[in-house]
mmCIF file of C-alpha atoms in Angstrom:
data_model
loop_
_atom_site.group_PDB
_atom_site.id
_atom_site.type_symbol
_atom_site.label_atom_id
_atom_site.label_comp_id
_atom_site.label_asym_id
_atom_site.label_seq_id
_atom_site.Cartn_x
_atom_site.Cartn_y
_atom_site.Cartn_z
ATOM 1 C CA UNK G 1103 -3.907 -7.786 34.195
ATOM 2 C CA UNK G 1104 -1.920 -8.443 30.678
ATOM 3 C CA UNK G 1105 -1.104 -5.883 29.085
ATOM 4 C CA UNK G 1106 -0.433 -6.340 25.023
ATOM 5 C CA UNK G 1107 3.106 -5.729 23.939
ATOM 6 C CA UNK G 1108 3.125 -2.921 21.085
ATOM 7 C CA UNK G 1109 4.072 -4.318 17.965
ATOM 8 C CA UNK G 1110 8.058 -3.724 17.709
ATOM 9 C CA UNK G 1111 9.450 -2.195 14.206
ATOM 10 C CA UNK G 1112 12.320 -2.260 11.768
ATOM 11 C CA UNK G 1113 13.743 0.573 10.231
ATOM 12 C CA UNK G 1114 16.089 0.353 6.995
ATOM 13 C CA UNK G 1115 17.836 2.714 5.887
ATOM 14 C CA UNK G 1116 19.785 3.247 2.278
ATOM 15 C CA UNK G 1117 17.421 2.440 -0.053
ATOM 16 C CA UNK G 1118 15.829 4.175 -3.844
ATOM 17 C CA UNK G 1119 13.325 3.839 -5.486
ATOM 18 C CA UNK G 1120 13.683 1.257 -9.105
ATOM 19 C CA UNK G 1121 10.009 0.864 -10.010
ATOM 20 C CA UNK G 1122 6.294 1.662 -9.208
ATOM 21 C CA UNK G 1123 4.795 -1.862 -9.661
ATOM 22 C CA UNK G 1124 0.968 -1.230 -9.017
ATOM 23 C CA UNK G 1125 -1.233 0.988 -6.600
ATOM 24 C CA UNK G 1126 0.800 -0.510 -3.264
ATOM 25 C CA UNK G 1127 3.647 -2.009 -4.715
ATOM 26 C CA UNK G 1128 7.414 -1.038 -6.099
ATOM 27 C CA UNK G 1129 10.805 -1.950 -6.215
ATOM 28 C CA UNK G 1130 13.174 -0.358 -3.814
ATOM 29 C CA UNK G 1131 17.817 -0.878 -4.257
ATOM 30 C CA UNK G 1132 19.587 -0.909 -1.251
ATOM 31 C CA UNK G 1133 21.918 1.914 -2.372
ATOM 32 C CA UNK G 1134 25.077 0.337 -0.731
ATOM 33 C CA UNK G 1135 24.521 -3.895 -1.224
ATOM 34 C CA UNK G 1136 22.992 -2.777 -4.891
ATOM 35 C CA UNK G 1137 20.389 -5.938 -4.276
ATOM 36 C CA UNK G 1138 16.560 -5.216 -5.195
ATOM 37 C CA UNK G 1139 13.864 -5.944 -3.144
ATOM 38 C CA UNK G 1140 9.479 -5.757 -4.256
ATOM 39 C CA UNK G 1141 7.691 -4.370 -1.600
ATOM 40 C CA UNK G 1142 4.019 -4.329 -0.354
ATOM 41 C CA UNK G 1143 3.196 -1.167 1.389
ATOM 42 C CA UNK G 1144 2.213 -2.247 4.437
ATOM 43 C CA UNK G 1145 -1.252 -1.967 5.773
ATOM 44 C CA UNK G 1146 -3.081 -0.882 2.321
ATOM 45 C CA UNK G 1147 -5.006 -2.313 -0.574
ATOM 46 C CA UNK G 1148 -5.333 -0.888 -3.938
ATOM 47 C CA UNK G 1149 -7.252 -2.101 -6.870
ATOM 48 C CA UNK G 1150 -5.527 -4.617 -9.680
ATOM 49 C CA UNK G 1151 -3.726 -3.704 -12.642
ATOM 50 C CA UNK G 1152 -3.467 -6.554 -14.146
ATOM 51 C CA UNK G 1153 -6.223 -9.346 -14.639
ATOM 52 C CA UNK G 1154 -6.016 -12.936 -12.407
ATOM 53 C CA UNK G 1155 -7.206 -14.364 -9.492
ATOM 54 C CA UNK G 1156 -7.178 -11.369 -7.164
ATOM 55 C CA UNK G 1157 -9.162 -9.163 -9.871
ATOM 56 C CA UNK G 1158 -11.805 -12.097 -10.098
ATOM 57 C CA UNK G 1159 -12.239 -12.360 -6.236
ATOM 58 C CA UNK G 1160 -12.408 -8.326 -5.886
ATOM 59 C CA UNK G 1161 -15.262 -8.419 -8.959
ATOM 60 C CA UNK G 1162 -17.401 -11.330 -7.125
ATOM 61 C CA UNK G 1163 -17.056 -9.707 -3.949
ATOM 62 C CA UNK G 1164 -17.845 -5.654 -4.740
ATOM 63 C CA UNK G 1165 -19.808 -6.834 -7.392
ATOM 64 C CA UNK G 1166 -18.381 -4.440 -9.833
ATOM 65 C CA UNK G 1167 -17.145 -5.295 -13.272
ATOM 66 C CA UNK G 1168 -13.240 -6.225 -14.042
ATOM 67 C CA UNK G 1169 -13.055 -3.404 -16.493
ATOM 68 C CA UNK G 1170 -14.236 -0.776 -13.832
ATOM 69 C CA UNK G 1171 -12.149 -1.996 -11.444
ATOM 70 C CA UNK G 1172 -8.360 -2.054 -13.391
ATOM 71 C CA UNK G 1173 -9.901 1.663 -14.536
ATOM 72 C CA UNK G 1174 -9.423 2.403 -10.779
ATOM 73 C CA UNK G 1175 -6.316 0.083 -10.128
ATOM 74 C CA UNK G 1176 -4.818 2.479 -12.669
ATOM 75 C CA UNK G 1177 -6.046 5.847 -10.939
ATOM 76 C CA UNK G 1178 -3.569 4.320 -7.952
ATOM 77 C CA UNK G 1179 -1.034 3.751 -10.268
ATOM 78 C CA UNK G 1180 -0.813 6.776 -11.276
ATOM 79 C CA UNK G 1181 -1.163 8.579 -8.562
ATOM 80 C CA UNK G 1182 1.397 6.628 -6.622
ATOM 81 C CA UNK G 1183 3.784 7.553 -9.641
ATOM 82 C CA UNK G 1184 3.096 11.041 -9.404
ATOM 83 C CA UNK G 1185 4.260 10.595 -5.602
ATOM 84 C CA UNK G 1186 7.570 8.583 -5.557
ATOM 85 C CA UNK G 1187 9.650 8.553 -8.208
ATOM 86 C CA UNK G 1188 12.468 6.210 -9.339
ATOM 87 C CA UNK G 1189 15.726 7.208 -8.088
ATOM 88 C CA UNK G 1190 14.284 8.729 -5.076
ATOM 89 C CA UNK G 1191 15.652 7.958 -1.403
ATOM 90 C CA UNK G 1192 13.711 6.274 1.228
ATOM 91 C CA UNK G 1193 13.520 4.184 4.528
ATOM 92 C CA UNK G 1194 11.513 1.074 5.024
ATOM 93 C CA UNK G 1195 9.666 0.301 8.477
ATOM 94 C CA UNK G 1196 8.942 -2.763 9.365
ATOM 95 C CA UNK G 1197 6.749 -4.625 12.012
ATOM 96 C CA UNK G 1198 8.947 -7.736 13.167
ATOM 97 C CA UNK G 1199 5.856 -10.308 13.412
ATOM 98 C CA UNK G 1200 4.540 -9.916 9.998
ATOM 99 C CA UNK G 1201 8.244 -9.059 7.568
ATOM 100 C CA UNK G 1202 6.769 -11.018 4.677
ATOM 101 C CA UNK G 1203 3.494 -11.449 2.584
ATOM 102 C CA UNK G 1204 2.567 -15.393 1.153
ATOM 103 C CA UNK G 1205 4.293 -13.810 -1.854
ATOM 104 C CA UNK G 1206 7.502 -13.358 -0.582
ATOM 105 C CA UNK G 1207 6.889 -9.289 -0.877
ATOM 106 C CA UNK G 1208 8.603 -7.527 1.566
ATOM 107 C CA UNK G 1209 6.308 -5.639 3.975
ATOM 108 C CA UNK G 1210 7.198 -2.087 4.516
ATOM 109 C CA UNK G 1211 5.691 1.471 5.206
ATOM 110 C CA UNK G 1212 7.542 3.577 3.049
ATOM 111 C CA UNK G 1213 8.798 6.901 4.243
ATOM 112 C CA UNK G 1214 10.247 9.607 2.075
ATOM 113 C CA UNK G 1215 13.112 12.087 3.024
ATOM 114 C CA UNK G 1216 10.630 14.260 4.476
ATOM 115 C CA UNK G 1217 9.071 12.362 6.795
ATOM 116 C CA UNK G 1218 5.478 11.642 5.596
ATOM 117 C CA UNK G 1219 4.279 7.586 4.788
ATOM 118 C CA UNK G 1220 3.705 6.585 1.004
ATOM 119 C CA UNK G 1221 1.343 4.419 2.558
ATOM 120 C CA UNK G 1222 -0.629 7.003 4.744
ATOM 121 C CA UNK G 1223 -0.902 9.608 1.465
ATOM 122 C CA UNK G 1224 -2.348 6.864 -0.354
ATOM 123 C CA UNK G 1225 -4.867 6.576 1.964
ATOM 124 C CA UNK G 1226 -5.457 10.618 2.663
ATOM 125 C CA UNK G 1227 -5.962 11.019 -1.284
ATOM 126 C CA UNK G 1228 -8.640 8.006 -1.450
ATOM 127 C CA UNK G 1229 -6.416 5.890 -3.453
ATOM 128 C CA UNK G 1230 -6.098 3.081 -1.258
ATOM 129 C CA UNK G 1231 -7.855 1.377 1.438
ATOM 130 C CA UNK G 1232 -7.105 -0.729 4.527
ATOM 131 C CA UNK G 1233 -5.999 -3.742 3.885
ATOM 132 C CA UNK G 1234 -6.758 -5.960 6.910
ATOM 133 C CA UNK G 1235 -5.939 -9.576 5.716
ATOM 134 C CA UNK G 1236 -1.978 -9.333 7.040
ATOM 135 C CA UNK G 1237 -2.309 -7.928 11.042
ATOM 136 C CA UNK G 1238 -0.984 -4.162 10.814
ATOM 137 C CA UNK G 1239 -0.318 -2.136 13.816
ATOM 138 C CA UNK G 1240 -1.575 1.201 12.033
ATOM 139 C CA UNK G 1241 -5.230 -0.766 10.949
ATOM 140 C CA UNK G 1242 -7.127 0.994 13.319
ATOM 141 C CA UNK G 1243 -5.776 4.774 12.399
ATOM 142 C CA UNK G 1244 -5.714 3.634 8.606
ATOM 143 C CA UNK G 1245 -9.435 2.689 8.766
ATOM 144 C CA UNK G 1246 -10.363 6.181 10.812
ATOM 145 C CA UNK G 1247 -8.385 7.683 7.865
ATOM 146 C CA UNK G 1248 -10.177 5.703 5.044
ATOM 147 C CA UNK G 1249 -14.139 6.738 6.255
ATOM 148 C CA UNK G 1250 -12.749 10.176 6.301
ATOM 149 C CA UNK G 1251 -11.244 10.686 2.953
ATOM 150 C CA UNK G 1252 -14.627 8.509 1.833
ATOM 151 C CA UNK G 1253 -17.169 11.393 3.219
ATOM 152 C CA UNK G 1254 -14.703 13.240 1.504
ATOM 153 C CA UNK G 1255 -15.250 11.235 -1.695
ATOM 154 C CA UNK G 1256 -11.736 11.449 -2.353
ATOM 155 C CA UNK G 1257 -9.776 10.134 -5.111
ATOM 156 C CA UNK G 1258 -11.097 6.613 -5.878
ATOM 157 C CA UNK G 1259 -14.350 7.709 -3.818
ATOM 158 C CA UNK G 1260 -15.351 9.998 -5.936
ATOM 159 C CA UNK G 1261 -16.535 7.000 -8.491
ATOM 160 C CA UNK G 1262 -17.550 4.598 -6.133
ATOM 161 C CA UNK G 1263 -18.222 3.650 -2.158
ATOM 162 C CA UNK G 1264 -16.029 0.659 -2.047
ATOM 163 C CA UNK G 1265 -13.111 -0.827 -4.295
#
């Protein structure tokens, strides 16, 4: 019998928040090497912000309009922003196969001083959804979490069924 190894993680310590970049992205300072780094939250999509070839792929395949959907990459935004604010402390985690994105974007759940994921609040407010392109270890809970908030019609769900 083989049994699958679980997926081993990285946690870093020492770091603030710079920037909110979009719906599942900022810019976290390592408070003691000073050196910036962007980070993808791990495990979660949220709609664009800004208009190129991800916003053009997301319109042909929900087959909603551009406009509609930065309306909602916005709601993210600014939700997100009312969550973590620059200057404030937290730790990255990691999972050691998957570090990167094709973009050079860190990958990282993001956990503030009191425990709870930026990633995983996104999701339990409807303002993001499982992103399943980049192998996550936390897919399977994130997607239980996602239908739920969506019978919910939580934050982005309240507009629409899928973003």
């Amino acid at each position: 019998m083989q049994q699958n190894a679980k997926e081993q993680t990285i946690t870093r310590t020492g770091f603030e928040v710079v920037k909110i970049v979009d719906g599942d992205g900022l810019i976290v300072r390592n408070i003691f090497t000073k050196k910036e780094e962007e980070i993808r939250l791990y495990g979660i999509d949220a709609p664009e912000i800004k208009r190129g070839e991800k916003l053009k792929q997301d319109e042909k395949e929900l087959h909603l309009p551009a406009t509609f959907l930065l309306t909602l990459g916005y709601k993210s935004f600014d939700f997100l922003r009312t969550k973590i604010k620059p200057g404030r402390k937290v730790t990255l985690v990691q999972e050691s196969l998957n570090l990167t994105d094709k973009y050079g974007r860190t990958l990282a759940y993001v956990i503030l001083s009191n425990g709870k994921s930026i990633n995983e609040i996104l999701l339990e407010n409807g303002f993001a959804k499982p992103y399943d392109k980049i192998y996550c270890d936390k897919l399977p809970i994130y997607q239980a979490m996602c239908l739920r908030e969506k019978s919910r019609k939580k934050g982005l769900f309240k507009e629409v069924s899928t973003f």
